[in-house]
Amino acid sequence: VLRLEPEDQDSRRRLASRYVEAGPDRLDRAVEEHQALLRRDPLHVPSYRALAALYPRIGARERAAACDRAARLLTAHETQRR
């Protein structure tokens, strides 16, 4: 699907989930998909949350902490706007 429609965000989300389900050998691919989602939409909180959970599993704890902070800040900002 992504070959035909590389900008399809829903397909990227589903693909990232499938990579996680496929096991530890595919976590790097899940990370790549969430990074691609964030390149397209830097305010996509679900991808920051997913990366905060994925990064520790591949040994990138500092990146996980940064993604967790970003998700919390964006969520707080969105809450204040309401």
mmCIF file of N, CA, C and O in Angstrom:
data_model
loop_
_atom_site.group_PDB
_atom_site.id
_atom_site.type_symbol
_atom_site.label_atom_id
_atom_site.label_comp_id
_atom_site.label_asym_id
_atom_site.label_seq_id
_atom_site.Cartn_x
_atom_site.Cartn_y
_atom_site.Cartn_z
ATOM 1 N N VAL A 1 0.826 -1.193 0.000
ATOM 2 C CA VAL A 1 0.000 0.000 0.000
ATOM 3 C C VAL A 1 0.868 1.255 0.000
ATOM 4 O O VAL A 1 0.595 2.192 -0.724
ATOM 5 N N LEU A 2 1.919 1.262 0.828
ATOM 6 C CA LEU A 2 2.762 2.459 0.907
ATOM 7 C C LEU A 2 3.524 2.712 -0.384
ATOM 8 O O LEU A 2 3.859 3.845 -0.677
ATOM 9 N N ARG A 3 3.793 1.675 -1.135
ATOM 10 C CA ARG A 3 4.448 1.892 -2.431
ATOM 11 C C ARG A 3 3.530 2.653 -3.371
ATOM 12 O O ARG A 3 3.974 3.481 -4.144
ATOM 13 N N LEU A 4 2.240 2.358 -3.277
ATOM 14 C CA LEU A 4 1.272 3.033 -4.138
ATOM 15 C C LEU A 4 0.886 4.400 -3.597
ATOM 16 O O LEU A 4 0.671 5.330 -4.354
ATOM 17 N N GLU A 5 0.798 4.500 -2.275
ATOM 18 C CA GLU A 5 0.398 5.750 -1.629
ATOM 19 C C GLU A 5 1.307 6.029 -0.433
ATOM 20 O O GLU A 5 0.904 5.830 0.709
ATOM 21 N N PRO A 6 2.531 6.494 -0.676
ATOM 22 C CA PRO A 6 3.491 6.667 0.421
ATOM 23 C C PRO A 6 3.071 7.694 1.470
ATOM 24 O O PRO A 6 3.591 7.690 2.574
ATOM 25 N N GLU A 7 2.124 8.550 1.163
ATOM 26 C CA GLU A 7 1.689 9.575 2.115
ATOM 27 C C GLU A 7 0.450 9.156 2.902
ATOM 28 O O GLU A 7 -0.092 9.953 3.663
ATOM 29 N N ASP A 8 -0.004 7.933 2.723
ATOM 30 C CA ASP A 8 -1.199 7.450 3.419
ATOM 31 C C ASP A 8 -0.884 7.217 4.896
ATOM 32 O O ASP A 8 -0.280 6.225 5.275
ATOM 33 N N GLN A 9 -1.308 8.154 5.730
ATOM 34 C CA GLN A 9 -0.980 8.122 7.164
ATOM 35 C C GLN A 9 -1.633 6.941 7.880
ATOM 36 O O GLN A 9 -1.022 6.336 8.756
ATOM 37 N N ASP A 10 -2.855 6.612 7.535
ATOM 38 C CA ASP A 10 -3.518 5.480 8.184
ATOM 39 C C ASP A 10 -2.789 4.176 7.901
ATOM 40 O O ASP A 10 -2.637 3.334 8.790
ATOM 41 N N SER A 11 -2.320 4.010 6.680
ATOM 42 C CA SER A 11 -1.571 2.798 6.344
ATOM 43 C C SER A 11 -0.267 2.734 7.127
ATOM 44 O O SER A 11 0.149 1.667 7.583
ATOM 45 N N ARG A 12 0.388 3.869 7.301
ATOM 46 C CA ARG A 12 1.631 3.896 8.086
ATOM 47 C C ARG A 12 1.359 3.505 9.537
ATOM 48 O O ARG A 12 2.133 2.778 10.137
ATOM 49 N N ARG A 13 0.266 4.001 10.101
ATOM 50 C CA ARG A 13 -0.082 3.648 11.487
ATOM 51 C C ARG A 13 -0.325 2.149 11.618
ATOM 52 O O ARG A 13 0.163 1.507 12.550
ATOM 53 N N ARG A 14 -1.087 1.607 10.690
ATOM 54 C CA ARG A 14 -1.368 0.163 10.730
ATOM 55 C C ARG A 14 -0.091 -0.647 10.536
ATOM 56 O O ARG A 14 0.127 -1.651 11.213
ATOM 57 N N LEU A 15 0.749 -0.200 9.631
ATOM 58 C CA LEU A 15 1.995 -0.909 9.380
ATOM 59 C C LEU A 15 2.896 -0.879 10.612
ATOM 60 O O LEU A 15 3.485 -1.897 10.989
ATOM 61 N N ALA A 16 2.980 0.254 11.265
ATOM 62 C CA ALA A 16 3.785 0.349 12.490
ATOM 63 C C ALA A 16 3.265 -0.626 13.539
ATOM 64 O O ALA A 16 4.055 -1.323 14.190
ATOM 65 N N SER A 17 1.959 -0.718 13.689
ATOM 66 C CA SER A 17 1.374 -1.665 14.648
ATOM 67 C C SER A 17 1.709 -3.100 14.282
ATOM 68 O O SER A 17 2.025 -3.918 15.148
ATOM 69 N N ARG A 18 1.660 -3.402 13.006
ATOM 70 C CA ARG A 18 1.984 -4.770 12.567
ATOM 71 C C ARG A 18 3.454 -5.109 12.840
ATOM 72 O O ARG A 18 3.775 -6.232 13.209
ATOM 73 N N TYR A 19 4.329 -4.137 12.641
ATOM 74 C CA TYR A 19 5.742 -4.377 12.945
ATOM 75 C C TYR A 19 5.939 -4.670 14.428
ATOM 76 O O TYR A 19 6.711 -5.549 14.793
ATOM 77 N N VAL A 20 5.233 -3.952 15.286
ATOM 78 C CA VAL A 20 5.333 -4.210 16.728
ATOM 79 C C VAL A 20 4.830 -5.616 17.029
ATOM 80 O O VAL A 20 5.469 -6.376 17.770
ATOM 81 N N GLU A 21 3.709 -5.984 16.437
ATOM 82 C CA GLU A 21 3.140 -7.315 16.640
ATOM 83 C C GLU A 21 4.063 -8.415 16.130
ATOM 84 O O GLU A 21 4.051 -9.535 16.664
ATOM 85 N N ALA A 22 4.874 -8.108 15.122
ATOM 86 C CA ALA A 22 5.766 -9.110 14.521
ATOM 87 C C ALA A 22 6.924 -9.486 15.442
ATOM 88 O O ALA A 22 7.591 -10.487 15.217
ATOM 89 N N GLY A 23 7.173 -8.666 16.444
ATOM 90 C CA GLY A 23 8.199 -9.023 17.417
ATOM 91 C C GLY A 23 9.414 -8.121 17.402
ATOM 92 O O GLY A 23 9.510 -7.166 16.624
ATOM 93 N N PRO A 24 10.361 -8.431 18.290
ATOM 94 C CA PRO A 24 11.526 -7.574 18.514
ATOM 95 C C PRO A 24 12.378 -7.301 17.273
ATOM 96 O O PRO A 24 12.978 -6.244 17.168
ATOM 97 N N ASP A 25 12.397 -8.239 16.345
ATOM 98 C CA ASP A 25 13.213 -8.035 15.149
ATOM 99 C C ASP A 25 12.661 -6.962 14.220
ATOM 100 O O ASP A 25 13.353 -6.519 13.310
ATOM 101 N N ARG A 26 11.438 -6.557 14.445
ATOM 102 C CA ARG A 26 10.798 -5.561 13.573
ATOM 103 C C ARG A 26 10.555 -4.218 14.250
ATOM 104 O O ARG A 26 9.956 -3.319 13.655
ATOM 105 N N LEU A 27 10.991 -4.067 15.490
ATOM 106 C CA LEU A 27 10.742 -2.813 16.197
ATOM 107 C C LEU A 27 11.384 -1.623 15.514
ATOM 108 O O LEU A 27 10.814 -0.529 15.501
ATOM 109 N N ASP A 28 12.550 -1.825 14.917
ATOM 110 C CA ASP A 28 13.202 -0.719 14.215
ATOM 111 C C ASP A 28 12.345 -0.223 13.055
ATOM 112 O O ASP A 28 12.283 0.972 12.771
ATOM 113 N N ARG A 29 11.628 -1.128 12.416
ATOM 114 C CA ARG A 29 10.751 -0.725 11.315
ATOM 115 C C ARG A 29 9.538 0.047 11.834
ATOM 116 O O ARG A 29 9.084 1.009 11.208
ATOM 117 N N ALA A 30 9.030 -0.351 13.003
ATOM 118 C CA ALA A 30 7.927 0.388 13.624
ATOM 119 C C ALA A 30 8.378 1.808 13.958
ATOM 120 O O ALA A 30 7.643 2.776 13.725
ATOM 121 N N VAL A 31 9.596 1.928 14.479
ATOM 122 C CA VAL A 31 10.160 3.242 14.788
ATOM 123 C C VAL A 31 10.232 4.078 13.509
ATOM 124 O O VAL A 31 9.839 5.248 13.495
ATOM 125 N N GLU A 32 10.702 3.497 12.429
ATOM 126 C CA GLU A 32 10.809 4.221 11.157
ATOM 127 C C GLU A 32 9.447 4.737 10.686
ATOM 128 O O GLU A 32 9.348 5.864 10.183
ATOM 129 N N GLU A 33 8.425 3.920 10.843
ATOM 130 C CA GLU A 33 7.088 4.345 10.413
ATOM 131 C C GLU A 33 6.588 5.517 11.259
ATOM 132 O O GLU A 33 6.013 6.469 10.730
ATOM 133 N N HIS A 34 6.812 5.454 12.573
ATOM 134 C CA HIS A 34 6.370 6.566 13.421
ATOM 135 C C HIS A 34 7.193 7.827 13.142
ATOM 136 O O HIS A 34 6.653 8.936 13.174
ATOM 137 N N GLN A 35 8.459 7.663 12.835
ATOM 138 C CA GLN A 35 9.264 8.827 12.464
ATOM 139 C C GLN A 35 8.734 9.446 11.171
ATOM 140 O O GLN A 35 8.680 10.674 11.040
ATOM 141 N N ALA A 36 8.336 8.611 10.230
ATOM 142 C CA ALA A 36 7.765 9.116 8.974
ATOM 143 C C ALA A 36 6.456 9.857 9.243
ATOM 144 O O ALA A 36 6.193 10.910 8.644
ATOM 145 N N LEU A 37 5.642 9.328 10.146
ATOM 146 C CA LEU A 37 4.407 10.014 10.511
ATOM 147 C C LEU A 37 4.701 11.380 11.105
ATOM 148 O O LEU A 37 4.011 12.363 10.804
ATOM 149 N N LEU A 38 5.725 11.467 11.934
ATOM 150 C CA LEU A 38 6.074 12.747 12.558
ATOM 151 C C LEU A 38 6.688 13.730 11.560
ATOM 152 O O LEU A 38 6.518 14.942 11.712
ATOM 153 N N ARG A 39 7.379 13.231 10.560
ATOM 154 C CA ARG A 39 7.885 14.137 9.522
ATOM 155 C C ARG A 39 6.716 14.785 8.790
ATOM 156 O O ARG A 39 6.763 15.953 8.425
ATOM 157 N N ARG A 40 5.676 14.035 8.601
ATOM 158 C CA ARG A 40 4.486 14.534 7.907
ATOM 159 C C ARG A 40 3.650 15.434 8.825
ATOM 160 O O ARG A 40 3.074 16.419 8.384
ATOM 161 N N ASP A 41 3.555 15.043 10.106
ATOM 162 C CA ASP A 41 2.754 15.798 11.075
ATOM 163 C C ASP A 41 3.502 15.844 12.405
ATOM 164 O O ASP A 41 3.354 14.954 13.239
ATOM 165 N N PRO A 42 4.328 16.868 12.629
ATOM 166 C CA PRO A 42 5.153 16.957 13.840
ATOM 167 C C PRO A 42 4.357 17.082 15.141
ATOM 168 O O PRO A 42 4.938 16.989 16.216
ATOM 169 N N LEU A 43 3.053 17.255 15.054
ATOM 170 C CA LEU A 43 2.232 17.383 16.261
ATOM 171 C C LEU A 43 1.417 16.116 16.541
ATOM 172 O O LEU A 43 0.510 16.129 17.361
ATOM 173 N N HIS A 44 1.762 15.017 15.897
ATOM 174 C CA HIS A 44 1.013 13.760 16.034
ATOM 175 C C HIS A 44 1.391 13.054 17.343
ATOM 176 O O HIS A 44 2.329 12.272 17.406
ATOM 177 N N VAL A 45 0.640 13.365 18.387
ATOM 178 C CA VAL A 45 0.928 12.864 19.741
ATOM 179 C C VAL A 45 0.977 11.338 19.811
ATOM 180 O O VAL A 45 1.867 10.783 20.475
ATOM 181 N N PRO A 46 0.073 10.592 19.144
ATOM 182 C CA PRO A 46 0.149 9.133 19.245
ATOM 183 C C PRO A 46 1.495 8.553 18.793
ATOM 184 O O PRO A 46 1.967 7.569 19.364
ATOM 185 N N SER A 47 2.124 9.182 17.816
ATOM 186 C CA SER A 47 3.440 8.687 17.393
ATOM 187 C C SER A 47 4.513 8.976 18.439
ATOM 188 O O SER A 47 5.403 8.161 18.661
ATOM 189 N N TYR A 48 4.430 10.137 19.086
ATOM 190 C CA TYR A 48 5.377 10.413 20.169
ATOM 191 C C TYR A 48 5.205 9.401 21.294
ATOM 192 O O TYR A 48 6.180 8.892 21.850
ATOM 193 N N ARG A 49 3.953 9.075 21.616
ATOM 194 C CA ARG A 49 3.698 8.087 22.667
ATOM 195 C C ARG A 49 4.217 6.710 22.265
ATOM 196 O O ARG A 49 4.807 5.996 23.073
ATOM 197 N N ALA A 50 3.971 6.352 21.015
ATOM 198 C CA ALA A 50 4.449 5.052 20.533
ATOM 199 C C ALA A 50 5.970 4.985 20.581
ATOM 200 O O ALA A 50 6.546 3.979 21.020
ATOM 201 N N LEU A 51 6.627 6.048 20.145
ATOM 202 C CA LEU A 51 8.091 6.066 20.172
ATOM 203 C C LEU A 51 8.623 6.042 21.602
ATOM 204 O O LEU A 51 9.645 5.399 21.877
ATOM 205 N N ALA A 52 7.922 6.708 22.518
ATOM 206 C CA ALA A 52 8.338 6.673 23.929
ATOM 207 C C ALA A 52 8.299 5.252 24.460
ATOM 208 O O ALA A 52 9.111 4.884 25.315
ATOM 209 N N ALA A 53 7.393 4.440 23.954
ATOM 210 C CA ALA A 53 7.307 3.037 24.367
ATOM 211 C C ALA A 53 8.277 2.149 23.594
ATOM 212 O O ALA A 53 8.808 1.171 24.139
ATOM 213 N N LEU A 54 8.524 2.474 22.336
ATOM 214 C CA LEU A 54 9.382 1.630 21.493
ATOM 215 C C LEU A 54 10.875 1.839 21.741
ATOM 216 O O LEU A 54 11.647 0.879 21.741
ATOM 217 N N TYR A 55 11.282 3.079 21.898
ATOM 218 C CA TYR A 55 12.712 3.368 22.018
ATOM 219 C C TYR A 55 13.409 2.583 23.134
ATOM 220 O O TYR A 55 14.501 2.053 22.911
ATOM 221 N N PRO A 56 12.824 2.456 24.323
ATOM 222 C CA PRO A 56 13.527 1.673 25.361
ATOM 223 C C PRO A 56 13.736 0.217 24.948
ATOM 224 O O PRO A 56 14.720 -0.410 25.332
ATOM 225 N N ARG A 57 12.825 -0.289 24.143
ATOM 226 C CA ARG A 57 12.919 -1.684 23.705
ATOM 227 C C ARG A 57 14.063 -1.915 22.738
ATOM 228 O O ARG A 57 14.483 -3.054 22.532
ATOM 229 N N ILE A 58 14.562 -0.805 22.140
ATOM 230 C CA ILE A 58 15.717 -0.939 21.244
ATOM 231 C C ILE A 58 16.947 -0.245 21.824
ATOM 232 O O ILE A 58 17.923 0.006 21.127
ATOM 233 N N GLY A 59 16.872 0.078 23.117
ATOM 234 C CA GLY A 59 18.031 0.634 23.811
ATOM 235 C C GLY A 59 18.249 2.127 23.662
ATOM 236 O O GLY A 59 19.343 2.622 23.900
ATOM 237 N N ALA A 60 17.227 2.853 23.270
ATOM 238 C CA ALA A 60 17.360 4.304 23.065
ATOM 239 C C ALA A 60 16.548 5.048 24.125
ATOM 240 O O ALA A 60 15.545 5.690 23.831
ATOM 241 N N ARG A 61 17.007 4.969 25.357
ATOM 242 C CA ARG A 61 16.244 5.540 26.479
ATOM 243 C C ARG A 61 16.162 7.066 26.435
ATOM 244 O O ARG A 61 15.139 7.643 26.802
ATOM 245 N N GLU A 62 17.215 7.735 26.009
ATOM 246 C CA GLU A 62 17.172 9.200 25.938
ATOM 247 C C GLU A 62 16.147 9.669 24.906
ATOM 248 O O GLU A 62 15.420 10.638 25.139
ATOM 249 N N ARG A 63 16.099 8.978 23.783
ATOM 250 C CA ARG A 63 15.092 9.331 22.773
ATOM 251 C C ARG A 63 13.688 9.062 23.308
ATOM 252 O O ARG A 63 12.766 9.822 23.035
ATOM 253 N N ALA A 64 13.536 7.981 24.066
ATOM 254 C CA ALA A 64 12.233 7.674 24.662
ATOM 255 C C ALA A 64 11.799 8.797 25.592
ATOM 256 O O ALA A 64 10.640 9.234 25.548
ATOM 257 N N ALA A 65 12.717 9.270 26.413
ATOM 258 C CA ALA A 65 12.401 10.355 27.352
ATOM 259 C C ALA A 65 12.019 11.626 26.590
ATOM 260 O O ALA A 65 11.073 12.327 26.973
ATOM 261 N N ALA A 66 12.722 11.919 25.511
ATOM 262 C CA ALA A 66 12.415 13.112 24.715
ATOM 263 C C ALA A 66 11.024 12.996 24.085
ATOM 264 O O ALA A 66 10.262 13.967 24.071
ATOM 265 N N CYS A 67 10.682 11.833 23.590
ATOM 266 C CA CYS A 67 9.360 11.632 22.989
ATOM 267 C C CYS A 67 8.266 11.706 24.042
ATOM 268 O O CYS A 67 7.190 12.260 23.789
ATOM 269 N N ASP A 68 8.539 11.178 25.214
ATOM 270 C CA ASP A 68 7.573 11.263 26.307
ATOM 271 C C ASP A 68 7.327 12.723 26.690
ATOM 272 O O ASP A 68 6.176 13.145 26.857
ATOM 273 N N ARG A 69 8.394 13.499 26.793
ATOM 274 C CA ARG A 69 8.253 14.930 27.100
ATOM 275 C C ARG A 69 7.445 15.642 26.021
ATOM 276 O O ARG A 69 6.565 16.453 26.313
ATOM 277 N N ALA A 70 7.760 15.346 24.771
ATOM 278 C CA ALA A 70 7.046 15.990 23.664
ATOM 279 C C ALA A 70 5.556 15.651 23.720
ATOM 280 O O ALA A 70 4.705 16.537 23.559
ATOM 281 N N ALA A 71 5.232 14.403 23.960
ATOM 282 C CA ALA A 71 3.824 13.995 24.028
ATOM 283 C C ALA A 71 3.109 14.706 25.168
ATOM 284 O O ALA A 71 1.985 15.201 24.996
ATOM 285 N N ARG A 72 3.776 14.794 26.334
ATOM 286 C CA ARG A 72 3.146 15.457 27.473
ATOM 287 C C ARG A 72 2.954 16.949 27.222
ATOM 288 O O ARG A 72 1.906 17.519 27.536
ATOM 289 N N LEU A 73 3.951 17.598 26.633
ATOM 290 C CA LEU A 73 3.845 19.032 26.335
ATOM 291 C C LEU A 73 2.751 19.315 25.311
ATOM 292 O O LEU A 73 1.969 20.257 25.472
ATOM 293 N N LEU A 74 2.706 18.516 24.261
ATOM 294 C CA LEU A 74 1.681 18.724 23.237
ATOM 295 C C LEU A 74 0.280 18.473 23.793
ATOM 296 O O LEU A 74 -0.657 19.200 23.475
ATOM 297 N N THR A 75 0.166 17.466 24.634
ATOM 298 C CA THR A 75 -1.133 17.167 25.243
ATOM 299 C C THR A 75 -1.554 18.293 26.173
ATOM 300 O O THR A 75 -2.716 18.730 26.147
ATOM 301 N N ALA A 76 -0.626 18.794 26.975
ATOM 302 C CA ALA A 76 -0.931 19.906 27.880
ATOM 303 C C ALA A 76 -1.325 21.143 27.093
ATOM 304 O O ALA A 76 -2.279 21.849 27.453
ATOM 305 N N HIS A 77 -0.607 21.417 26.027
ATOM 306 C CA HIS A 77 -0.921 22.575 25.193
ATOM 307 C C HIS A 77 -2.322 22.443 24.593
ATOM 308 O O HIS A 77 -3.100 23.399 24.577
ATOM 309 N N GLU A 78 -2.645 21.267 24.098
ATOM 310 C CA GLU A 78 -3.962 21.040 23.505
ATOM 311 C C GLU A 78 -5.056 21.177 24.563
ATOM 312 O O GLU A 78 -6.116 21.745 24.290
ATOM 313 N N THR A 79 -4.793 20.703 25.759
ATOM 314 C CA THR A 79 -5.766 20.817 26.842
ATOM 315 C C THR A 79 -6.005 22.279 27.204
ATOM 316 O O THR A 79 -7.143 22.687 27.450
ATOM 317 N N GLN A 80 -4.956 23.076 27.224
ATOM 318 C CA GLN A 80 -5.092 24.499 27.558
ATOM 319 C C GLN A 80 -5.877 25.260 26.495
ATOM 320 O O GLN A 80 -6.550 26.232 26.811
ATOM 321 N N ARG A 81 -5.778 24.821 25.271
ATOM 322 C CA ARG A 81 -6.478 25.505 24.180
ATOM 323 C C ARG A 81 -7.975 25.286 24.250
ATOM 324 O O ARG A 81 -8.737 26.039 23.655
ATOM 325 N N ARG A 82 -8.425 24.266 24.963
ATOM 326 C CA ARG A 82 -9.871 23.949 25.021
ATOM 327 C C ARG A 82 -10.587 24.775 26.021
ATOM 328 O O ARG A 82 -10.382 25.398 26.840
#
